[in-house]
mmCIF file of C-alpha atoms in Angstrom:
data_model
loop_
_atom_site.group_PDB
_atom_site.id
_atom_site.type_symbol
_atom_site.label_atom_id
_atom_site.label_comp_id
_atom_site.label_asym_id
_atom_site.label_seq_id
_atom_site.Cartn_x
_atom_site.Cartn_y
_atom_site.Cartn_z
ATOM 1 C CA UNK A 1 48.876 5.044 20.710
ATOM 2 C CA UNK A 2 47.260 7.875 18.755
ATOM 3 C CA UNK A 3 44.449 10.106 20.009
ATOM 4 C CA UNK A 4 42.049 8.444 17.556
ATOM 5 C CA UNK A 5 42.940 4.986 18.871
ATOM 6 C CA UNK A 6 42.542 6.220 22.423
ATOM 7 C CA UNK A 7 39.090 7.792 21.833
ATOM 8 C CA UNK A 8 37.484 5.233 19.539
ATOM 9 C CA UNK A 9 39.258 2.249 21.088
ATOM 10 C CA UNK A 10 37.859 3.398 24.439
ATOM 11 C CA UNK A 11 34.396 3.775 22.913
ATOM 12 C CA UNK A 12 34.453 0.244 21.499
ATOM 13 C CA UNK A 13 35.776 -1.141 24.777
ATOM 14 C CA UNK A 14 32.952 0.638 26.591
ATOM 15 C CA UNK A 15 30.385 -0.895 24.238
ATOM 16 C CA UNK A 16 31.828 -4.370 24.827
ATOM 17 C CA UNK A 17 31.553 -3.821 28.575
ATOM 18 C CA UNK A 18 27.945 -2.643 28.223
ATOM 19 C CA UNK A 19 27.113 -5.794 26.233
ATOM 20 C CA UNK A 20 28.799 -7.928 28.851
ATOM 21 C CA UNK A 21 26.833 -6.243 31.641
ATOM 22 C CA UNK A 22 23.549 -6.644 29.757
ATOM 23 C CA UNK A 23 24.281 -10.301 29.141
ATOM 24 C CA UNK A 24 25.236 -11.036 32.722
ATOM 25 C CA UNK A 25 22.095 -9.340 34.020
ATOM 26 C CA UNK A 26 19.989 -11.321 31.530
ATOM 27 C CA UNK A 27 18.545 -8.187 29.895
ATOM 28 C CA UNK A 28 19.442 -9.183 26.339
ATOM 29 C CA UNK A 29 19.332 -12.297 24.206
ATOM 30 C CA UNK A 30 22.664 -14.125 24.270
ATOM 31 C CA UNK A 31 22.892 -14.637 20.492
ATOM 32 C CA UNK A 32 22.119 -10.997 19.696
ATOM 33 C CA UNK A 33 24.511 -9.798 22.371
ATOM 34 C CA UNK A 34 27.302 -12.085 21.102
ATOM 35 C CA UNK A 35 26.774 -10.801 17.562
ATOM 36 C CA UNK A 36 26.944 -7.176 18.678
ATOM 37 C CA UNK A 37 29.957 -7.856 20.920
ATOM 38 C CA UNK A 38 31.834 -9.487 18.049
ATOM 39 C CA UNK A 39 31.266 -6.365 15.903
ATOM 40 C CA UNK A 40 32.609 -4.100 18.676
ATOM 41 C CA UNK A 41 35.561 -6.428 19.286
ATOM 42 C CA UNK A 42 36.434 -6.555 15.585
ATOM 43 C CA UNK A 43 36.247 -2.744 15.420
ATOM 44 C CA UNK A 44 38.428 -2.493 18.541
ATOM 45 C CA UNK A 45 40.988 -4.851 17.011
ATOM 46 C CA UNK A 46 41.091 -2.906 13.720
ATOM 47 C CA UNK A 47 41.492 0.390 15.589
ATOM 48 C CA UNK A 48 44.287 -0.877 17.809
ATOM 49 C CA UNK A 49 46.056 -2.831 15.030
ATOM 50 C CA UNK A 50 45.500 -0.677 11.905
ATOM 51 C CA UNK A 51 48.069 -2.693 9.967
ATOM 52 C CA UNK A 52 45.780 -5.753 10.157
ATOM 53 C CA UNK A 53 43.514 -4.435 7.389
ATOM 54 C CA UNK A 54 46.545 -3.792 5.204
ATOM 55 C CA UNK A 55 47.675 -7.385 5.700
ATOM 56 C CA UNK A 56 44.214 -8.752 4.890
ATOM 57 C CA UNK A 57 44.097 -6.488 1.818
ATOM 58 C CA UNK A 58 47.510 -7.827 0.791
ATOM 59 C CA UNK A 59 46.320 -11.439 1.041
ATOM 60 C CA UNK A 60 43.299 -10.565 -1.103
ATOM 61 C CA UNK A 61 45.485 -8.673 -3.629
ATOM 62 C CA UNK A 62 43.437 -5.504 -3.132
ATOM 63 C CA UNK A 63 46.185 -3.121 -2.130
ATOM 64 C CA UNK A 64 45.488 -0.844 0.796
ATOM 65 C CA UNK A 65 43.480 -1.766 3.880
ATOM 66 C CA UNK A 66 41.223 1.264 3.330
ATOM 67 C CA UNK A 67 40.327 -0.112 -0.107
ATOM 68 C CA UNK A 68 39.461 -3.480 1.435
ATOM 69 C CA UNK A 69 37.134 -1.747 3.914
ATOM 70 C CA UNK A 70 35.557 0.262 1.072
ATOM 71 C CA UNK A 71 34.909 -2.888 -0.972
ATOM 72 C CA UNK A 72 33.423 -4.636 2.053
ATOM 73 C CA UNK A 73 31.113 -1.648 2.591
ATOM 74 C CA UNK A 74 30.196 -1.540 -1.106
ATOM 75 C CA UNK A 75 29.184 -5.202 -0.975
ATOM 76 C CA UNK A 76 27.675 -5.177 2.498
ATOM 77 C CA UNK A 77 25.551 -2.052 2.130
ATOM 78 C CA UNK A 78 23.288 -3.307 -0.700
ATOM 79 C CA UNK A 79 22.906 -6.675 1.040
ATOM 80 C CA UNK A 80 21.895 -4.939 4.268
ATOM 81 C CA UNK A 81 19.647 -2.515 2.406
ATOM 82 C CA UNK A 82 17.720 -5.218 0.586
ATOM 83 C CA UNK A 83 17.465 -7.337 3.709
ATOM 84 C CA UNK A 84 15.935 -4.419 5.627
ATOM 85 C CA UNK A 85 13.696 -3.430 2.707
ATOM 86 C CA UNK A 86 12.394 -6.981 2.479
ATOM 87 C CA UNK A 87 11.774 -7.086 6.226
ATOM 88 C CA UNK A 88 9.918 -3.749 6.144
ATOM 89 C CA UNK A 89 7.798 -4.849 3.190
ATOM 90 C CA UNK A 90 6.927 -8.127 4.895
ATOM 91 C CA UNK A 91 5.889 -6.273 8.025
ATOM 92 C CA UNK A 92 3.806 -3.837 5.971
ATOM 93 C CA UNK A 93 1.979 -6.726 4.343
ATOM 94 C CA UNK A 94 1.423 -8.447 7.669
ATOM 95 C CA UNK A 95 0.039 -5.286 9.285
ATOM 96 C CA UNK A 96 -2.363 -4.839 6.369
ATOM 97 C CA UNK A 97 -3.473 -8.469 6.620
ATOM 98 C CA UNK A 98 -4.104 -8.027 10.334
ATOM 99 C CA UNK A 99 -6.056 -4.791 9.864
ATOM 100 C CA UNK A 100 -8.079 -6.406 7.055
ATOM 101 C CA UNK A 101 -8.794 -9.500 9.080
ATOM 102 C CA UNK A 102 -10.165 -7.428 11.970
ATOM 103 C CA UNK A 103 -12.241 -5.279 9.596
ATOM 104 C CA UNK A 104 -13.778 -8.359 7.988
ATOM 105 C CA UNK A 105 -14.444 -10.140 11.252
ATOM 106 C CA UNK A 106 -15.986 -7.123 12.939
ATOM 107 C CA UNK A 107 -17.891 -4.971 10.440
ATOM 108 C CA UNK A 108 -18.638 -1.499 11.743
ATOM 109 C CA UNK A 109 -22.173 -1.584 10.415
ATOM 110 C CA UNK A 110 -24.274 -4.154 8.617
ATOM 111 C CA UNK A 111 -27.896 -3.325 7.789
ATOM 112 C CA UNK A 112 -30.499 -5.800 9.050
ATOM 113 C CA UNK A 113 -28.086 -7.400 11.481
ATOM 114 C CA UNK A 114 -29.139 -7.798 15.124
ATOM 115 C CA UNK A 115 -27.153 -5.485 17.369
ATOM 116 C CA UNK A 116 -25.680 -8.354 19.368
ATOM 117 C CA UNK A 117 -24.024 -9.758 16.227
ATOM 118 C CA UNK A 118 -22.245 -6.585 15.267
ATOM 119 C CA UNK A 119 -19.246 -5.267 17.102
ATOM 120 C CA UNK A 120 -17.624 -2.240 15.585
ATOM 121 C CA UNK A 121 -13.902 -1.860 15.127
ATOM 122 C CA UNK A 122 -12.815 1.636 16.071
ATOM 123 C CA UNK A 123 -9.639 3.258 14.744
ATOM 124 C CA UNK A 124 -6.850 3.269 17.301
ATOM 125 C CA UNK A 125 -7.219 6.085 19.765
ATOM 126 C CA UNK A 126 -11.000 6.240 19.360
ATOM 127 C CA UNK A 127 -13.610 4.743 21.614
ATOM 128 C CA UNK A 128 -15.617 1.742 20.450
ATOM 129 C CA UNK A 129 -18.649 3.475 21.869
ATOM 130 C CA UNK A 130 -18.601 6.350 19.408
ATOM 131 C CA UNK A 131 -20.031 4.399 16.507
ATOM 132 C CA UNK A 132 -23.523 3.240 15.771
ATOM 133 C CA UNK A 133 -24.670 -0.347 16.020
ATOM 134 C CA UNK A 134 -26.881 -2.161 13.590
ATOM 135 C CA UNK B 1 -20.125 -1.466 -5.111
ATOM 136 C CA UNK B 2 -16.945 -1.062 -3.087
ATOM 137 C CA UNK B 3 -16.042 2.442 -1.926
ATOM 138 C CA UNK B 4 -12.710 2.912 -0.152
ATOM 139 C CA UNK B 5 -12.910 6.091 1.895
ATOM 140 C CA UNK B 6 -10.464 8.056 4.005
ATOM 141 C CA UNK B 7 -11.646 11.218 5.759
ATOM 142 C CA UNK B 8 -14.492 11.682 3.285
ATOM 143 C CA UNK B 9 -17.144 12.501 5.866
ATOM 144 C CA UNK B 10 -18.177 15.672 4.059
ATOM 145 C CA UNK B 11 -18.463 14.288 0.529
ATOM 146 C CA UNK B 12 -19.446 10.679 1.129
ATOM 147 C CA UNK B 13 -23.066 11.451 1.878
ATOM 148 C CA UNK B 14 -23.690 12.874 -1.612
ATOM 149 C CA UNK B 15 -21.889 9.907 -3.199
ATOM 150 C CA UNK B 16 -24.046 7.428 -1.292
ATOM 151 C CA UNK B 17 -27.193 9.361 -2.165
ATOM 152 C CA UNK B 18 -26.291 9.007 -5.845
ATOM 153 C CA UNK B 19 -25.919 5.266 -5.430
ATOM 154 C CA UNK B 20 -29.041 4.852 -3.289
ATOM 155 C CA UNK B 21 -31.355 5.164 -6.291
ATOM 156 C CA UNK B 22 -29.892 1.938 -7.690
ATOM 157 C CA UNK B 23 -30.387 -1.590 -6.363
ATOM 158 C CA UNK B 24 -26.720 -2.400 -5.732
ATOM 159 C CA UNK B 25 -25.306 -3.432 -2.389
ATOM 160 C CA UNK B 26 -22.788 -0.818 -1.293
ATOM 161 C CA UNK B 27 -19.791 -1.530 0.923
ATOM 162 C CA UNK B 28 -17.849 1.426 2.301
ATOM 163 C CA UNK B 29 -14.386 0.623 3.626
ATOM 164 C CA UNK B 30 -13.358 3.343 6.046
ATOM 165 C CA UNK B 31 -9.575 3.317 5.912
ATOM 166 C CA UNK B 32 -8.890 4.468 9.458
ATOM 167 C CA UNK B 33 -10.521 7.873 9.055
ATOM 168 C CA UNK B 34 -10.340 10.336 11.905
ATOM 169 C CA UNK B 35 -13.515 12.133 10.869
ATOM 170 C CA UNK B 36 -17.152 11.061 10.597
ATOM 171 C CA UNK B 37 -16.705 8.888 7.490
ATOM 172 C CA UNK B 38 -17.842 5.622 9.083
ATOM 173 C CA UNK B 39 -20.746 7.256 10.880
ATOM 174 C CA UNK B 40 -21.937 8.988 7.709
ATOM 175 C CA UNK B 41 -21.772 5.707 5.775
ATOM 176 C CA UNK B 42 -23.610 3.824 8.512
ATOM 177 C CA UNK B 43 -26.234 6.557 8.558
ATOM 178 C CA UNK B 44 -26.845 5.929 4.870
ATOM 179 C CA UNK B 45 -27.607 2.308 5.683
ATOM 180 C CA UNK B 46 -24.790 0.726 3.699
ATOM 181 C CA UNK B 47 -22.360 -1.929 4.875
ATOM 182 C CA UNK B 48 -19.365 -0.346 6.584
ATOM 183 C CA UNK B 49 -16.031 -2.002 7.228
ATOM 184 C CA UNK B 50 -13.416 -0.133 9.176
ATOM 185 C CA UNK B 51 -9.632 -0.347 9.145
ATOM 186 C CA UNK B 52 -8.172 0.270 12.585
ATOM 187 C CA UNK B 53 -5.358 2.295 11.052
ATOM 188 C CA UNK B 54 -4.900 3.977 7.705
ATOM 189 C CA UNK B 55 -3.392 1.503 5.233
ATOM 190 C CA UNK B 56 -4.042 3.174 1.883
ATOM 191 C CA UNK B 57 -6.604 3.037 -0.865
ATOM 192 C CA UNK B 58 -5.320 -0.228 -2.320
ATOM 193 C CA UNK B 59 -5.558 -1.994 1.035
ATOM 194 C CA UNK B 60 -9.084 -0.676 1.615
ATOM 195 C CA UNK B 61 -10.136 -1.755 -1.849
ATOM 196 C CA UNK B 62 -8.767 -5.244 -1.310
ATOM 197 C CA UNK B 63 -10.626 -5.471 2.018
ATOM 198 C CA UNK B 64 -13.846 -4.553 0.239
ATOM 199 C CA UNK B 65 -13.190 -7.104 -2.497
ATOM 200 C CA UNK B 66 -12.514 -9.825 0.077
ATOM 201 C CA UNK B 67 -15.787 -8.979 1.817
ATOM 202 C CA UNK B 68 -17.704 -9.072 -1.462
ATOM 203 C CA UNK B 69 -16.188 -12.423 -2.402
ATOM 204 C CA UNK B 70 -16.913 -13.834 1.064
ATOM 205 C CA UNK B 71 -20.554 -12.950 0.488
ATOM 206 C CA UNK B 72 -20.732 -14.482 -2.962
ATOM 207 C CA UNK B 73 -20.663 -11.359 -5.132
ATOM 208 C CA UNK B 74 -20.583 -12.209 -8.837
ATOM 209 C CA UNK B 75 -20.066 -8.673 -10.130
ATOM 210 C CA UNK B 76 -18.070 -6.092 -8.234
ATOM 211 C CA UNK B 77 -17.692 -2.394 -8.947
ATOM 212 C CA UNK B 78 -15.058 -0.145 -7.397
ATOM 213 C CA UNK B 79 -16.029 3.490 -6.967
ATOM 214 C CA UNK B 80 -14.250 6.539 -5.530
ATOM 215 C CA UNK B 81 -15.572 8.264 -2.416
ATOM 216 C CA UNK B 82 -14.670 11.811 -3.422
ATOM 217 C CA UNK B 83 -17.611 12.442 -5.724
ATOM 218 C CA UNK B 84 -15.637 12.371 -8.969
ATOM 219 C CA UNK B 85 -17.602 9.486 -10.407
ATOM 220 C CA UNK B 86 -21.210 9.273 -11.456
ATOM 221 C CA UNK B 87 -23.376 6.339 -10.422
ATOM 222 C CA UNK B 88 -25.056 6.578 -13.821
ATOM 223 C CA UNK B 89 -21.895 5.172 -15.428
ATOM 224 C CA UNK B 90 -22.079 1.919 -13.467
ATOM 225 C CA UNK B 91 -24.855 0.241 -15.537
ATOM 226 C CA UNK B 92 -22.687 0.611 -18.649
ATOM 227 C CA UNK B 93 -19.826 -1.209 -16.937
ATOM 228 C CA UNK B 94 -22.095 -3.956 -15.646
ATOM 229 C CA UNK B 95 -23.741 -4.429 -19.037
ATOM 230 C CA UNK B 96 -20.316 -5.055 -20.541
ATOM 231 C CA UNK B 97 -19.669 -7.716 -17.889
ATOM 232 C CA UNK B 98 -23.101 -9.240 -18.396
ATOM 233 C CA UNK B 99 -22.562 -9.494 -22.138
ATOM 234 C CA UNK B 100 -19.404 -11.450 -21.246
ATOM 235 C CA UNK B 101 -17.293 -9.074 -23.292
ATOM 236 C CA UNK B 102 -14.726 -8.745 -20.518
ATOM 237 C CA UNK B 103 -13.811 -9.921 -17.018
ATOM 238 C CA UNK B 104 -12.425 -6.541 -16.016
ATOM 239 C CA UNK B 105 -14.092 -3.368 -17.268
ATOM 240 C CA UNK B 106 -12.361 -0.042 -16.716
ATOM 241 C CA UNK B 107 -13.981 3.340 -16.831
ATOM 242 C CA UNK B 108 -12.123 5.778 -19.080
ATOM 243 C CA UNK B 109 -12.425 9.519 -18.645
ATOM 244 C CA UNK B 110 -10.620 10.031 -21.926
ATOM 245 C CA UNK B 111 -13.252 8.036 -23.845
ATOM 246 C CA UNK B 112 -15.926 9.878 -21.888
ATOM 247 C CA UNK B 113 -15.699 13.306 -20.332
ATOM 248 C CA UNK B 114 -13.439 14.912 -17.763
ATOM 249 C CA UNK B 115 -14.490 18.558 -17.451
ATOM 250 C CA UNK B 116 -12.066 20.701 -15.512
ATOM 251 C CA UNK B 117 -9.166 18.249 -15.574
ATOM 252 C CA UNK B 118 -5.929 20.179 -14.936
ATOM 253 C CA UNK B 119 -3.442 20.025 -17.806
ATOM 254 C CA UNK B 120 -0.655 18.579 -15.643
ATOM 255 C CA UNK B 121 -2.977 15.790 -14.467
ATOM 256 C CA UNK B 122 -3.880 15.029 -18.060
ATOM 257 C CA UNK B 123 -0.173 14.842 -18.983
ATOM 258 C CA UNK B 124 0.635 12.535 -16.064
ATOM 259 C CA UNK B 125 -2.265 10.237 -16.882
ATOM 260 C CA UNK B 126 -1.142 10.076 -20.517
ATOM 261 C CA UNK B 127 2.359 9.128 -19.369
ATOM 262 C CA UNK B 128 0.882 6.447 -17.115
ATOM 263 C CA UNK B 129 -1.029 5.076 -20.102
ATOM 264 C CA UNK B 130 2.192 4.923 -22.096
ATOM 265 C CA UNK B 131 4.075 3.249 -19.243
ATOM 266 C CA UNK B 132 1.297 0.690 -18.802
ATOM 267 C CA UNK B 133 1.365 -0.076 -22.499
ATOM 268 C CA UNK B 134 5.132 -0.597 -22.363
ATOM 269 C CA UNK B 135 5.124 -2.764 -19.233
ATOM 270 C CA UNK B 136 1.931 -4.782 -19.690
ATOM 271 C CA UNK B 137 1.072 -4.569 -23.366
ATOM 272 C CA UNK B 138 -2.463 -3.390 -22.507
ATOM 273 C CA UNK B 139 -3.709 -0.761 -24.932
ATOM 274 C CA UNK B 140 -5.763 1.446 -22.632
ATOM 275 C CA UNK B 141 -6.661 5.126 -22.559
ATOM 276 C CA UNK B 142 -7.019 5.598 -18.788
ATOM 277 C CA UNK B 143 -5.070 3.500 -16.319
ATOM 278 C CA UNK B 144 -5.643 5.201 -12.977
ATOM 279 C CA UNK B 145 -9.389 5.467 -12.787
ATOM 280 C CA UNK B 146 -11.062 4.188 -9.636
ATOM 281 C CA UNK B 147 -14.205 3.203 -11.516
ATOM 282 C CA UNK B 148 -13.932 -0.457 -12.480
ATOM 283 C CA UNK B 149 -16.146 -3.495 -12.687
ATOM 284 C CA UNK B 150 -15.035 -7.091 -12.481
ATOM 285 C CA UNK B 151 -16.503 -10.538 -12.249
ATOM 286 C CA UNK B 152 -16.220 -12.447 -8.980
ATOM 287 C CA UNK B 153 -13.723 -14.972 -10.397
ATOM 288 C CA UNK B 154 -11.589 -12.147 -11.807
ATOM 289 C CA UNK B 155 -11.614 -10.345 -8.446
ATOM 290 C CA UNK B 156 -10.527 -13.559 -6.740
ATOM 291 C CA UNK B 157 -7.572 -13.828 -9.118
ATOM 292 C CA UNK B 158 -6.501 -10.195 -8.761
ATOM 293 C CA UNK B 159 -4.591 -10.600 -5.526
ATOM 294 C CA UNK B 160 -2.827 -7.255 -5.539
ATOM 295 C CA UNK B 161 -0.625 -6.388 -2.588
ATOM 296 C CA UNK B 162 0.037 -2.678 -3.044
ATOM 297 C CA UNK B 163 -1.594 -0.781 -0.196
ATOM 298 C CA UNK B 164 -1.364 2.685 -1.696
ATOM 299 C CA UNK B 165 -2.170 4.254 -5.026
ATOM 300 C CA UNK B 166 0.166 1.905 -6.894
ATOM 301 C CA UNK B 167 -2.551 -0.745 -6.657
ATOM 302 C CA UNK B 168 -4.099 0.601 -9.873
ATOM 303 C CA UNK B 169 -0.959 -0.200 -11.830
ATOM 304 C CA UNK B 170 -0.583 -3.548 -10.085
ATOM 305 C CA UNK B 171 -4.158 -4.535 -10.948
ATOM 306 C CA UNK B 172 -3.436 -3.906 -14.628
ATOM 307 C CA UNK B 173 -0.145 -5.726 -14.439
ATOM 308 C CA UNK B 174 -1.853 -8.743 -12.850
ATOM 309 C CA UNK B 175 -4.714 -8.618 -15.343
ATOM 310 C CA UNK B 176 -2.215 -8.748 -18.190
ATOM 311 C CA UNK B 177 -0.237 -11.561 -16.579
ATOM 312 C CA UNK B 178 -3.398 -13.569 -15.842
ATOM 313 C CA UNK B 179 -4.610 -12.874 -19.385
ATOM 314 C CA UNK B 180 -7.924 -11.500 -18.141
ATOM 315 C CA UNK B 181 -10.155 -9.987 -20.793
ATOM 316 C CA UNK B 182 -9.958 -6.252 -20.177
ATOM 317 C CA UNK B 183 -11.935 -3.511 -21.881
ATOM 318 C CA UNK B 184 -12.773 0.134 -21.332
ATOM 319 C CA UNK B 185 -16.055 1.994 -21.415
ATOM 320 C CA UNK B 186 -16.545 5.759 -21.407
ATOM 321 C CA UNK B 187 -17.239 7.395 -18.076
ATOM 322 C CA UNK B 188 -17.341 10.905 -16.699
ATOM 323 C CA UNK B 189 -14.982 12.216 -14.056
ATOM 324 C CA UNK B 190 -15.822 15.532 -12.439
ATOM 325 C CA UNK B 191 -13.033 17.817 -11.310
ATOM 326 C CA UNK B 192 -14.150 20.460 -8.890
ATOM 327 C CA UNK B 193 -12.309 22.588 -6.371
ATOM 328 C CA UNK B 194 -13.464 20.165 -3.701
ATOM 329 C CA UNK B 195 -12.258 17.014 -5.446
ATOM 330 C CA UNK B 196 -8.964 18.599 -6.409
ATOM 331 C CA UNK B 197 -8.330 19.913 -2.906
ATOM 332 C CA UNK B 198 -8.090 16.445 -1.394
ATOM 333 C CA UNK B 199 -7.325 14.454 -4.495
ATOM 334 C CA UNK B 200 -3.918 13.059 -5.262
ATOM 335 C CA UNK B 201 -1.102 15.493 -5.873
ATOM 336 C CA UNK B 202 0.728 15.122 -9.130
ATOM 337 C CA UNK B 203 3.872 14.311 -7.145
ATOM 338 C CA UNK B 204 2.153 11.076 -6.091
ATOM 339 C CA UNK B 205 3.091 9.747 -9.526
ATOM 340 C CA UNK B 206 6.729 9.579 -8.438
ATOM 341 C CA UNK B 207 5.778 7.761 -5.248
ATOM 342 C CA UNK B 208 3.798 5.263 -7.304
ATOM 343 C CA UNK B 209 6.785 4.736 -9.598
ATOM 344 C CA UNK B 210 8.987 4.182 -6.541
ATOM 345 C CA UNK B 211 6.569 1.641 -5.098
ATOM 346 C CA UNK B 212 6.376 -0.232 -8.387
ATOM 347 C CA UNK B 213 10.173 -0.299 -8.604
ATOM 348 C CA UNK B 214 10.439 -1.706 -5.060
ATOM 349 C CA UNK B 215 7.786 -4.308 -5.847
ATOM 350 C CA UNK B 216 9.731 -5.368 -8.946
ATOM 351 C CA UNK B 217 12.960 -5.612 -6.949
ATOM 352 C CA UNK B 218 11.514 -7.711 -4.158
ATOM 353 C CA UNK B 219 9.202 -10.049 -6.050
#
């Protein structure tokens, strides 16, 4: 066993144990925990059996195992990037919709509106009492 | 008249005074300002909507448009809060709408006047005009001017989603796609030390390009 296998294999094993502990104590969702654990276990397997990637690469007619990992990264990175970008954009739109909805429902000031009908929306961190009422 | 405003407490008062001599209903959308913007606007007796957090000029503009449409506005003008625009230009825009010559009327500083415009800003705006012509086919002279007028139905169709400054490009892109009748009228844009100090940096152009590229990729 090389020093690399010892250090990083130990790290992956530690992460698997942490996931297991979290799952047993009910502090994480089972599906998410299983997904994370499978990533750590796969990494642990590839660290301890480095020839496995070479064999997989051979089956796929790629050549070296390192090339197979590189191709997987090259394909996986853009997919992950666009997935995250889409998620961020969707959240941005939803936050704006929420902020707009509150602004429209609770105008800060409307002339000729009885005071009881107008409730101001204050920016976060500011008191609702600092603004005027109609 | 919709005025999106972010930390414009010092300049907004003069802008609202300029508009007060006209009979239009003014809606100020305070985009999560941390200064006295909302209070100043309320003091002027105009309608004030307030974003809880800063979402960008495009988001504030869309909020104002939604409010105007909810209250049955038939003609809507968008106006900047920084004092660059003149209220005296608005009747010209509205007359063009009333004559049914267009559904979306854009103010153009290059057909009108833009005293004190920095040369690099002029170059960037010219490039934006060229880019808009290439991507939308619209033959305009000024594509990023906050002074616009539109009919209620046109505003209802222009459902732009860009929160930041890229909304100006998206509005034009949508107008071209929806085949709205678009025209320009001359307007004046004042560049002073004050307006330039808080106004957009020229580097914002790259951010706008980035946003437009992301929007193209994801939609």
